CSV table of N, CA and C in Angstrom, one decimal:
chain,number,residue,atom,x,y,z
A,1,UNK,N,-14.0,-3.3,-0.8
A,1,UNK,CA,-13.9,-1.8,-0.9
A,1,UNK,C,-14.4,-1.2,-2.1
A,2,UNK,N,-14.3,-1.9,-3.1
A,2,UNK,CA,-14.6,-1.1,-4.5
A,2,UNK,C,-16.2,-1.1,-4.6
A,3,UNK,N,-17.0,-1.9,-3.7
A,3,UNK,CA,-18.5,-1.7,-4.0
A,3,UNK,C,-19.0,-0.9,-2.7
A,4,UNK,N,-18.3,-0.8,-1.7
A,4,UNK,CA,-18.8,-0.2,-0.5
A,4,UNK,C,-18.8,1.3,-0.5
A,5,UNK,N,-17.8,1.7,-1.2
A,5,UNK,CA,-17.7,3.2,-1.3
A,5,UNK,C,-17.5,3.8,-2.7
A,6,UNK,N,-17.8,5.0,-3.0
A,6,UNK,CA,-17.5,5.6,-4.3
A,6,UNK,C,-15.9,5.6,-4.5
A,7,UNK,N,-15.3,5.4,-5.7
A,7,UNK,CA,-14.1,5.5,-6.0
A,7,UNK,C,-13.3,6.7,-5.3
A,8,UNK,N,-13.8,7.9,-5.6
A,8,UNK,CA,-13.2,9.1,-5.1
A,8,UNK,C,-13.1,9.1,-3.5
A,9,UNK,N,-14.1,8.6,-2.8
A,9,UNK,CA,-14.0,8.5,-1.3
A,9,UNK,C,-13.0,7.4,-1.1
A,10,UNK,N,-12.9,6.3,-1.6
A,10,UNK,CA,-11.8,5.4,-1.3
A,10,UNK,C,-10.5,6.0,-1.6
A,11,UNK,N,-10.3,6.7,-2.8
A,11,UNK,CA,-9.0,7.3,-3.0
A,11,UNK,C,-8.7,8.2,-1.9
A,12,UNK,N,-9.6,9.0,-1.4
A,12,UNK,CA,-9.3,10.1,-0.3
A,12,UNK,C,-8.8,9.2,0.9
A,13,UNK,N,-9.5,8.2,1.3
A,13,UNK,CA,-9.2,7.5,2.5
A,13,UNK,C,-7.7,6.9,2.3
A,14,UNK,N,-7.4,6.3,1.3
A,14,UNK,CA,-6.1,5.7,1.1
A,14,UNK,C,-5.1,6.9,1.0
A,15,UNK,N,-5.2,7.9,0.4
A,15,UNK,CA,-4.3,9.1,0.4
A,15,UNK,C,-4.0,9.5,1.7
A,16,UNK,N,-5.1,9.7,2.5
A,16,UNK,CA,-4.9,10.4,3.6
A,16,UNK,C,-4.1,9.5,4.7
A,17,UNK,N,-4.4,8.1,4.5
A,17,UNK,CA,-3.8,7.1,5.3
A,17,UNK,C,-2.1,7.0,5.0
A,18,UNK,N,-1.9,6.9,3.6
A,18,UNK,CA,-0.6,7.0,3.2
A,18,UNK,C,0.3,8.2,3.6
A,19,UNK,N,-0.3,9.2,3.6
A,19,UNK,CA,0.5,10.5,4.0
A,19,UNK,C,0.6,10.5,5.4
A,20,UNK,N,-0.3,10.3,6.2
A,20,UNK,CA,-0.2,10.4,7.7
A,20,UNK,C,0.7,9.3,8.3
A,21,UNK,N,0.5,8.1,7.8
A,21,UNK,CA,1.2,7.0,8.4
A,21,UNK,C,2.7,7.1,7.9
A,22,UNK,N,2.9,7.5,6.7
A,22,UNK,CA,4.4,7.8,6.4
A,22,UNK,C,5.2,8.7,7.1
A,23,UNK,N,4.5,9.9,7.4
A,23,UNK,CA,5.1,11.0,8.0
A,23,UNK,C,5.2,10.6,9.4
A,24,UNK,N,4.3,9.9,10.2
A,24,UNK,CA,4.3,9.6,11.5
A,24,UNK,C,5.3,8.3,11.8
A,25,UNK,N,5.4,7.5,10.8
A,25,UNK,CA,6.3,6.3,11.3
A,25,UNK,C,7.6,6.5,10.6
A,26,UNK,N,7.8,7.1,9.7
A,26,UNK,CA,9.1,7.2,9.0
A,26,UNK,C,9.7,8.5,8.8
A,27,UNK,N,8.9,9.6,9.1
A,27,UNK,CA,9.6,10.9,8.9
A,27,UNK,C,9.7,11.3,7.6
A,28,UNK,N,8.9,10.9,6.6
A,28,UNK,CA,9.0,11.1,5.3
A,28,UNK,C,7.8,11.8,4.8
A,29,UNK,N,7.8,12.9,4.1
A,29,UNK,CA,6.6,13.4,3.5
A,29,UNK,C,6.5,13.2,2.1
A,30,UNK,N,5.4,12.5,1.7
A,30,UNK,CA,5.1,12.1,0.4
A,30,UNK,C,4.0,13.0,-0.1
A,31,UNK,N,4.0,13.4,-1.4
A,31,UNK,CA,3.0,14.1,-2.0
A,31,UNK,C,2.7,13.5,-3.3
A,32,UNK,N,1.2,13.5,-3.5
A,32,UNK,CA,0.7,12.9,-5.0
A,32,UNK,C,1.5,13.6,-6.0
A,33,UNK,N,1.8,12.9,-7.0
A,33,UNK,CA,2.5,13.3,-8.3
A,33,UNK,C,2.4,12.5,-9.4
A,34,UNK,N,3.0,12.7,-10.4
A,34,UNK,CA,2.9,11.9,-11.7
A,34,UNK,C,4.1,11.0,-12.1
A,35,UNK,N,5.2,11.3,-11.3
A,35,UNK,CA,6.4,10.5,-11.6
A,35,UNK,C,6.3,9.1,-10.9
A,36,UNK,N,6.4,8.1,-11.8
A,36,UNK,CA,6.4,6.7,-11.2
A,36,UNK,C,7.7,6.3,-10.6
A,37,UNK,N,7.7,5.3,-9.7
A,37,UNK,CA,9.0,4.9,-9.2
A,37,UNK,C,10.0,4.5,-10.4
A,38,UNK,N,11.2,4.3,-10.1
A,38,UNK,CA,12.2,4.0,-10.9
A,38,UNK,C,12.3,2.5,-11.1
A,39,UNK,N,13.4,1.9,-11.5
A,39,UNK,CA,13.6,0.4,-11.8
A,39,UNK,C,14.0,-0.2,-10.6
A,40,UNK,N,14.6,0.3,-9.4
A,40,UNK,CA,15.1,-0.4,-8.5
A,40,UNK,C,14.0,-0.3,-7.4
A,41,UNK,N,12.9,-1.4,-7.4
A,41,UNK,CA,11.8,-1.3,-6.6
A,41,UNK,C,11.7,-2.4,-5.6
A,42,UNK,N,10.8,-2.3,-4.6
A,42,UNK,CA,10.4,-3.3,-3.8
A,42,UNK,C,8.9,-3.1,-3.7
A,43,UNK,N,8.2,-4.3,-3.5
A,43,UNK,CA,6.7,-4.3,-3.4
A,43,UNK,C,6.3,-5.0,-2.2
A,44,UNK,N,5.2,-4.4,-1.7
A,44,UNK,CA,4.7,-5.0,-0.3
A,44,UNK,C,3.1,-5.2,-0.7
A,45,UNK,N,2.6,-6.3,-0.5
A,45,UNK,CA,1.3,-6.5,-0.9
A,45,UNK,C,0.4,-7.3,0.0
A,46,UNK,N,-0.9,-7.0,0.2
A,46,UNK,CA,-1.8,-7.6,1.1
A,46,UNK,C,-3.0,-7.8,0.3
A,47,UNK,N,-3.9,-9.0,0.8
A,47,UNK,CA,-5.3,-9.2,0.4
A,47,UNK,C,-6.3,-9.1,1.5
A,48,UNK,N,-7.2,-8.5,1.3
A,48,UNK,CA,-8.4,-8.6,2.3
A,48,UNK,C,-9.0,-9.7,2.0
A,49,UNK,N,-9.0,-10.6,3.1
A,49,UNK,CA,-9.8,-11.9,3.0
A,49,UNK,C,-11.0,-11.9,3.9
A,50,UNK,N,-11.4,-11.0,4.2
A,50,UNK,CA,-12.7,-10.7,5.1
A,50,UNK,C,-13.2,-9.2,4.9
A,51,UNK,N,-14.5,-9.1,4.5
A,51,UNK,CA,-15.0,-7.7,4.5
A,51,UNK,C,-14.9,-7.1,3.2
A,52,UNK,N,-13.8,-7.1,2.5
A,52,UNK,CA,-13.8,-6.7,1.1
A,52,UNK,C,-13.1,-7.5,0.2
A,53,UNK,N,-13.2,-7.6,-1.1
A,53,UNK,CA,-12.7,-8.5,-2.0
A,53,UNK,C,-11.7,-7.7,-2.8
A,54,UNK,N,-10.7,-7.2,-2.1
A,54,UNK,CA,-9.7,-6.1,-2.7
A,54,UNK,C,-8.3,-6.7,-2.3
A,55,UNK,N,-7.3,-6.0,-2.9
A,55,UNK,CA,-5.9,-6.1,-2.4
A,55,UNK,C,-5.3,-4.7,-2.7
A,56,UNK,N,-4.2,-4.6,-1.9
A,56,UNK,CA,-3.3,-3.3,-1.9
A,56,UNK,C,-1.9,-3.8,-2.1
A,57,UNK,N,-1.3,-3.0,-3.1
A,57,UNK,CA,0.0,-3.1,-3.4
A,57,UNK,C,0.8,-1.9,-3.3
A,58,UNK,N,2.0,-1.7,-2.6
A,58,UNK,CA,2.8,-0.7,-2.6
A,58,UNK,C,4.0,-1.0,-3.4
A,59,UNK,N,4.1,-0.3,-4.3
A,59,UNK,CA,5.6,-0.5,-5.1
A,59,UNK,C,6.2,0.9,-5.0
A,60,UNK,N,7.4,0.6,-4.3
A,60,UNK,CA,8.2,1.9,-4.0
A,60,UNK,C,9.6,1.7,-4.3
A,61,UNK,N,10.4,2.9,-4.5
A,61,UNK,CA,11.8,2.9,-4.9
A,61,UNK,C,12.5,2.4,-3.6
A,62,UNK,N,13.5,1.6,-3.8
A,62,UNK,CA,14.1,0.9,-2.8
A,62,UNK,C,14.8,2.1,-2.0
A,63,UNK,N,15.4,3.0,-2.6
A,63,UNK,CA,15.9,4.1,-2.0
A,63,UNK,C,15.0,5.0,-0.9
A,64,UNK,N,13.8,5.0,-1.4
A,64,UNK,CA,12.7,5.7,-0.5
A,64,UNK,C,12.4,4.7,0.8
A,65,UNK,N,12.2,3.5,0.6
A,65,UNK,CA,12.0,2.5,1.7
A,65,UNK,C,13.2,2.5,2.5
A,66,UNK,N,14.4,2.7,2.0
A,66,UNK,CA,15.6,2.6,2.7
A,66,UNK,C,15.7,3.8,3.8
A,67,UNK,N,15.4,4.8,3.2
A,67,UNK,CA,15.4,6.0,4.0
A,67,UNK,C,14.4,6.2,5.2
A,68,UNK,N,13.1,5.6,4.7
A,68,UNK,CA,12.0,5.4,5.7
A,68,UNK,C,12.5,4.4,6.8
A,69,UNK,N,13.1,3.4,6.5
A,69,UNK,CA,13.6,2.4,7.5
A,69,UNK,C,14.7,3.0,8.4
A,70,UNK,N,15.6,3.7,7.7
A,70,UNK,CA,16.7,4.4,8.6
A,70,UNK,C,16.0,5.4,9.6
A,71,UNK,N,15.0,6.1,9.1
A,71,UNK,CA,14.5,7.2,10.0
A,71,UNK,C,13.7,6.4,11.1
A,72,UNK,N,13.0,5.4,10.7
A,72,UNK,CA,12.2,4.7,11.7
A,72,UNK,C,13.0,4.0,12.7
A,73,UNK,N,14.1,3.5,12.3
A,73,UNK,CA,15.0,2.7,13.3
A,73,UNK,C,16.1,3.7,13.9
A,74,UNK,N,16.1,4.9,13.3
A,74,UNK,CA,17.2,5.9,13.9
A,74,UNK,C,18.5,5.4,13.7
A,75,UNK,N,18.9,4.8,12.6
A,75,UNK,CA,19.9,4.4,12.2
A,75,UNK,C,20.5,5.0,10.9
A,76,UNK,N,21.9,4.9,10.8
A,76,UNK,CA,22.5,5.5,9.5
A,76,UNK,C,22.3,4.7,8.4
A,77,UNK,N,22.4,3.3,8.7
A,77,UNK,CA,22.1,2.4,7.5
A,77,UNK,C,21.3,1.1,8.1
A,78,UNK,N,20.7,0.4,7.2
A,78,UNK,CA,19.9,-0.8,7.6
A,78,UNK,C,20.3,-1.9,6.6
A,79,UNK,N,20.2,-3.2,7.1
A,79,UNK,CA,20.4,-4.4,6.4
A,79,UNK,C,19.3,-4.6,5.3
A,80,UNK,N,19.6,-5.4,4.3
A,80,UNK,CA,18.4,-5.8,3.5
A,80,UNK,C,17.2,-6.6,4.3
A,81,UNK,N,17.6,-7.2,5.3
A,81,UNK,CA,16.5,-8.0,6.3
A,81,UNK,C,15.8,-6.9,7.0
A,82,UNK,N,16.5,-5.7,7.4
A,82,UNK,CA,15.8,-4.8,8.3
A,82,UNK,C,14.8,-4.0,7.2
A,83,UNK,N,15.2,-3.9,6.0
A,83,UNK,CA,14.4,-3.2,5.0
A,83,UNK,C,13.1,-3.9,4.9
A,84,UNK,N,13.3,-5.2,4.5
A,84,UNK,CA,12.0,-6.0,4.4
A,84,UNK,C,11.2,-6.0,5.7
A,85,UNK,N,11.6,-6.1,6.9
A,85,UNK,CA,10.9,-6.2,8.2
A,85,UNK,C,10.3,-4.9,8.1
A,86,UNK,N,11.0,-3.7,7.9
A,86,UNK,CA,10.3,-2.4,8.1
A,86,UNK,C,9.2,-2.3,7.2
A,87,UNK,N,9.5,-2.7,5.8
A,87,UNK,CA,8.3,-2.5,4.8
A,87,UNK,C,7.1,-3.4,5.2
A,88,UNK,N,7.3,-4.5,5.7
A,88,UNK,CA,6.2,-5.3,6.0
A,88,UNK,C,5.3,-4.7,7.2
A,89,UNK,N,6.2,-4.2,8.0
A,89,UNK,CA,5.6,-3.5,9.3
A,89,UNK,C,4.9,-2.3,9.0
A,90,UNK,N,5.5,-1.4,8.3
A,90,UNK,CA,5.0,-0.1,7.8
A,90,UNK,C,3.7,-0.4,7.0
A,91,UNK,N,3.6,-1.4,6.1
A,91,UNK,CA,2.4,-1.6,5.3
A,91,UNK,C,1.4,-2.2,6.1
A,92,UNK,N,1.7,-3.0,7.2
A,92,UNK,CA,0.8,-3.7,8.1
A,92,UNK,C,0.0,-2.4,8.8
A,93,UNK,N,0.7,-1.3,9.4
A,93,UNK,CA,0.4,-0.3,10.1
A,93,UNK,C,-0.5,0.5,9.1
A,94,UNK,N,-0.2,0.7,7.8
A,94,UNK,CA,-1.0,1.4,6.8
A,94,UNK,C,-2.3,0.8,6.7
A,95,UNK,N,-2.2,-0.5,6.2
A,95,UNK,CA,-3.4,-1.2,5.9
A,95,UNK,C,-4.4,-1.3,7.1
A,96,UNK,N,-3.9,-1.3,8.5
A,96,UNK,CA,-4.6,-1.2,9.6
A,96,UNK,C,-5.4,0.0,9.9
A,97,UNK,N,-4.7,1.2,9.4
A,97,UNK,CA,-5.2,2.4,9.5
A,97,UNK,C,-6.3,2.4,8.4
A,98,UNK,N,-6.1,1.9,7.2
A,98,UNK,CA,-7.2,2.0,6.1
A,98,UNK,C,-8.4,1.1,6.4
A,99,UNK,N,-8.1,0.1,7.1
A,99,UNK,CA,-9.2,-1.0,7.5
A,99,UNK,C,-10.1,-0.2,8.5
A,100,UNK,N,-9.4,0.5,9.5
A,100,UNK,CA,-10.2,1.3,10.5
A,100,UNK,C,-11.0,2.4,10.0
A,101,UNK,N,-10.4,3.2,9.0
A,101,UNK,CA,-11.2,4.2,8.1
A,101,UNK,C,-12.2,3.7,7.4
A,102,UNK,N,-12.1,2.4,6.7
A,102,UNK,CA,-13.1,1.7,6.0
A,102,UNK,C,-14.3,1.4,6.8
A,103,UNK,N,-14.0,0.9,8.1
A,103,UNK,CA,-14.9,0.5,9.0
A,103,UNK,C,-15.7,1.7,9.4
A,104,UNK,N,-15.2,2.8,9.8
A,104,UNK,CA,-16.0,4.0,10.2
A,104,UNK,C,-16.8,4.5,8.9
A,105,UNK,N,-16.4,4.3,7.8
A,105,UNK,CA,-17.2,4.9,6.6
A,105,UNK,C,-18.3,3.8,6.3
A,106,UNK,N,-18.1,2.6,6.5
A,106,UNK,CA,-19.1,1.4,5.8
A,106,UNK,C,-19.6,0.6,7.0
A,107,UNK,N,-19.1,0.6,8.2
A,107,UNK,CA,-19.6,-0.4,9.2
A,107,UNK,C,-19.3,-1.8,8.8
A,108,UNK,N,-18.5,-2.2,7.9
A,108,UNK,CA,-18.0,-3.5,7.4
A,108,UNK,C,-16.4,-3.8,8.1
A,109,UNK,N,-16.5,-4.8,8.8
A,109,UNK,CA,-15.2,-5.1,9.5
A,109,UNK,C,-14.4,-5.8,8.4
A,110,UNK,N,-13.1,-5.5,8.4
A,110,UNK,CA,-12.3,-6.1,7.5
A,110,UNK,C,-11.1,-6.8,8.1
A,111,UNK,N,-10.5,-7.7,7.3
A,111,UNK,CA,-9.3,-8.4,7.8
A,111,UNK,C,-8.6,-8.7,6.6
A,112,UNK,N,-7.2,-8.5,6.8
A,112,UNK,CA,-6.2,-8.8,5.7
A,112,UNK,C,-5.2,-9.9,6.2
A,113,UNK,N,-4.7,-10.5,5.2
A,113,UNK,CA,-3.3,-11.4,5.4
A,113,UNK,C,-2.1,-10.6,5.8
A,114,UNK,N,-1.1,-11.2,6.5
A,114,UNK,CA,0.1,-10.5,6.8
A,114,UNK,C,0.7,-9.9,5.3
A,115,UNK,N,1.3,-8.8,5.4
A,115,UNK,CA,1.9,-8.3,4.2
A,115,UNK,C,3.0,-9.3,3.6
A,116,UNK,N,3.2,-9.4,2.4
A,116,UNK,CA,4.4,-10.1,1.8
A,116,UNK,C,5.2,-9.3,1.1
A,117,UNK,N,6.5,-9.4,1.1
A,117,UNK,CA,7.5,-8.5,0.4
A,117,UNK,C,8.2,-9.2,-0.6
A,118,UNK,N,8.3,-8.4,-1.7
A,118,UNK,CA,9.0,-8.8,-2.9
A,118,UNK,C,10.0,-7.7,-3.3
A,119,UNK,N,11.2,-8.3,-3.9
A,119,UNK,CA,12.1,-7.4,-4.4
A,119,UNK,C,11.6,-7.3,-6.0
A,120,UNK,N,11.6,-6.0,-6.4
A,120,UNK,CA,11.0,-5.8,-7.8
A,120,UNK,C,9.5,-5.6,-7.8
A,121,UNK,N,9.0,-5.5,-8.9
A,121,UNK,CA,7.4,-5.2,-9.1
A,121,UNK,C,6.6,-6.6,-9.0
A,122,UNK,N,5.6,-6.6,-8.3
A,122,UNK,CA,4.8,-7.8,-8.2
A,122,UNK,C,3.3,-7.2,-8.4
A,123,UNK,N,2.7,-8.1,-9.2
A,123,UNK,CA,1.2,-8.0,-9.7
A,123,UNK,C,0.6,-9.3,-9.1
A,124,UNK,N,-0.6,-9.2,-8.2
A,124,UNK,CA,-1.2,-10.3,-7.7
A,124,UNK,C,-2.0,-11.1,-8.9
A,125,UNK,N,-2.1,-12.4,-8.9
A,125,UNK,CA,-2.7,-13.0,-10.0
A,125,UNK,C,-4.3,-13.1,-9.7
A,126,UNK,N,-5.1,-12.9,-10.8
A,126,UNK,CA,-6.6,-12.9,-10.6
A,126,UNK,C,-7.2,-11.5,-10.2
A,127,UNK,N,-6.3,-10.6,-10.3
A,127,UNK,CA,-6.8,-9.3,-9.9
A,127,UNK,C,-6.4,-8.4,-11.0
A,128,UNK,N,-7.1,-7.2,-11.0
A,128,UNK,CA,-6.9,-6.2,-12.1
A,128,UNK,C,-6.8,-4.8,-11.4
A,129,UNK,N,-6.1,-3.8,-12.0
A,129,UNK,CA,-5.9,-2.5,-11.2
A,129,UNK,C,-7.2,-1.7,-11.3
A,130,UNK,N,-7.8,-1.3,-10.2
A,130,UNK,CA,-8.9,-0.4,-10.3
A,130,UNK,C,-8.4,1.1,-10.4
A,131,UNK,N,-7.3,1.5,-9.6
A,131,UNK,CA,-6.7,2.7,-9.6
A,131,UNK,C,-5.4,2.8,-8.9
A,132,UNK,N,-4.5,3.7,-9.3
A,132,UNK,CA,-3.1,3.9,-8.8
A,132,UNK,C,-3.1,5.2,-8.2
A,133,UNK,N,-2.5,5.4,-7.0
A,133,UNK,CA,-2.2,6.6,-6.4
A,133,UNK,C,-0.7,6.8,-6.5
A,134,UNK,N,-0.1,7.7,-7.0
A,134,UNK,CA,1.4,7.9,-7.2
A,134,UNK,C,1.9,9.1,-6.3
A,135,UNK,N,3.0,8.7,-5.6
A,135,UNK,CA,3.6,9.6,-4.7
A,135,UNK,C,5.0,9.9,-5.0
A,136,UNK,N,5.6,11.1,-4.6
A,136,UNK,CA,7.0,11.3,-4.7
A,136,UNK,C,7.5,12.0,-3.6
A,137,UNK,N,8.8,11.9,-3.2
A,137,UNK,CA,9.6,12.5,-2.4
A,137,UNK,C,10.7,13.2,-3.1
A,138,UNK,N,10.9,14.4,-3.1
A,138,UNK,CA,12.1,15.0,-4.0
A,138,UNK,C,13.4,14.4,-3.7
A,139,UNK,N,13.8,13.9,-2.4
A,139,UNK,CA,15.0,13.4,-2.0
A,139,UNK,C,15.2,12.0,-2.3
A,140,UNK,N,14.1,11.2,-2.2
A,140,UNK,CA,14.4,9.7,-2.0
A,140,UNK,C,13.7,8.8,-3.0
A,141,UNK,N,13.0,9.6,-3.9
A,141,UNK,CA,12.2,8.7,-4.9
A,141,UNK,C,10.7,8.7,-4.7
A,142,UNK,N,10.1,7.6,-5.3
A,142,UNK,CA,8.5,7.7,-5.5
A,142,UNK,C,7.9,6.2,-5.1
A,143,UNK,N,6.7,6.3,-5.0
A,143,UNK,CA,5.9,5.2,-4.6
A,143,UNK,C,4.6,5.1,-5.4
A,144,UNK,N,3.8,4.0,-5.6
A,144,UNK,CA,2.6,3.8,-6.0
A,144,UNK,C,1.9,3.0,-5.0
A,145,UNK,N,0.5,3.3,-4.7
A,145,UNK,CA,-0.2,2.5,-3.9
A,145,UNK,C,-1.4,2.1,-5.1
A,146,UNK,N,-1.3,0.7,-5.2
A,146,UNK,CA,-2.3,0.3,-6.2
A,146,UNK,C,-3.5,-0.6,-5.7
A,147,UNK,N,-4.6,-0.1,-6.0
A,147,UNK,CA,-5.9,-0.9,-5.5
A,147,UNK,C,-6.2,-1.9,-6.5
A,148,UNK,N,-6.3,-3.0,-6.1
A,148,UNK,CA,-6.6,-4.2,-7.1
A,148,UNK,C,-8.0,-4.7,-6.7
A,149,UNK,N,-8.8,-5.2,-7.7
A,149,UNK,CA,-10.0,-5.9,-7.5
A,149,UNK,C,-10.1,-7.1,-8.2
A,150,UNK,N,-10.9,-8.0,-7.9
A,150,UNK,CA,-10.9,-9.3,-8.6
A,150,UNK,C,-11.2,-9.3,-10.0
A,151,UNK,N,-10.6,-10.1,-11.0
A,151,UNK,CA,-11.1,-10.2,-12.2
A,151,UNK,C,-12.4,-10.9,-12.4
A,152,UNK,N,-13.2,-10.7,-13.5
A,152,UNK,CA,-14.5,-11.3,-13.7
A,152,UNK,C,-14.1,-12.2,-14.9
A,153,UNK,N,-14.7,-13.4,-15.0
A,153,UNK,CA,-14.5,-14.2,-16.2
A,153,UNK,C,-15.7,-13.9,-17.1
A,154,UNK,N,-15.8,-14.6,-18.2
A,154,UNK,CA,-16.8,-14.4,-19.2
A,154,UNK,C,-18.2,-14.4,-18.8
A,155,UNK,N,-18.6,-15.1,-17.9
A,155,UNK,CA,-19.8,-15.4,-17.2
A,155,UNK,C,-20.1,-14.3,-16.2
A,156,UNK,N,-19.2,-13.3,-16.0
A,156,UNK,CA,-19.5,-12.3,-15.0
A,156,UNK,C,-19.2,-12.7,-13.5
A,157,UNK,N,-18.7,-13.9,-13.4
A,157,UNK,CA,-18.3,-14.5,-12.1
A,157,UNK,C,-16.9,-13.9,-11.6
A,158,UNK,N,-16.7,-13.6,-10.5
A,158,UNK,CA,-15.3,-13.2,-10.0
A,158,UNK,C,-14.5,-14.4,-10.0
A,159,UNK,N,-13.2,-14.3,-10.5
A,159,UNK,CA,-12.2,-15.4,-10.5
A,159,UNK,C,-11.6,-15.4,-9.0
A,160,UNK,N,-11.1,-16.6,-8.7
A,160,UNK,CA,-10.5,-16.7,-7.4
A,160,UNK,C,-9.1,-16.3,-7.3
């Protein structure tokens, strides 16, 4: 993704997907802001293994993901297992939307591994942050969508 489009265009595609998918699937409106998520976090991560050499990570306040899961399941409360399943499915839908938008913009088909869920903050190895989109919801906390690109070694080669 990082070489196929200008950074600003990629940011626009990611932002539009985050806001649309979050409101449609979980009934929560997010808006870009400056406030980072708190200490009680969950992370969902994918790596594009075909088409683009990037990965995406969503770090979000557990309270925000919990509210999104409750809204999606139309339940008053959810279990930790439900929270994990919702988070992975939400991120799968989000990344599918992003892959579709990227294909329309670049004509490059993409494929990504299934999302992986972590309690706390997770940073993928061999990757560096290209940019971060920060979101907040006044009622339930914040989230960050982080776009990672492969690190390069001293010879200019991309590390695996």
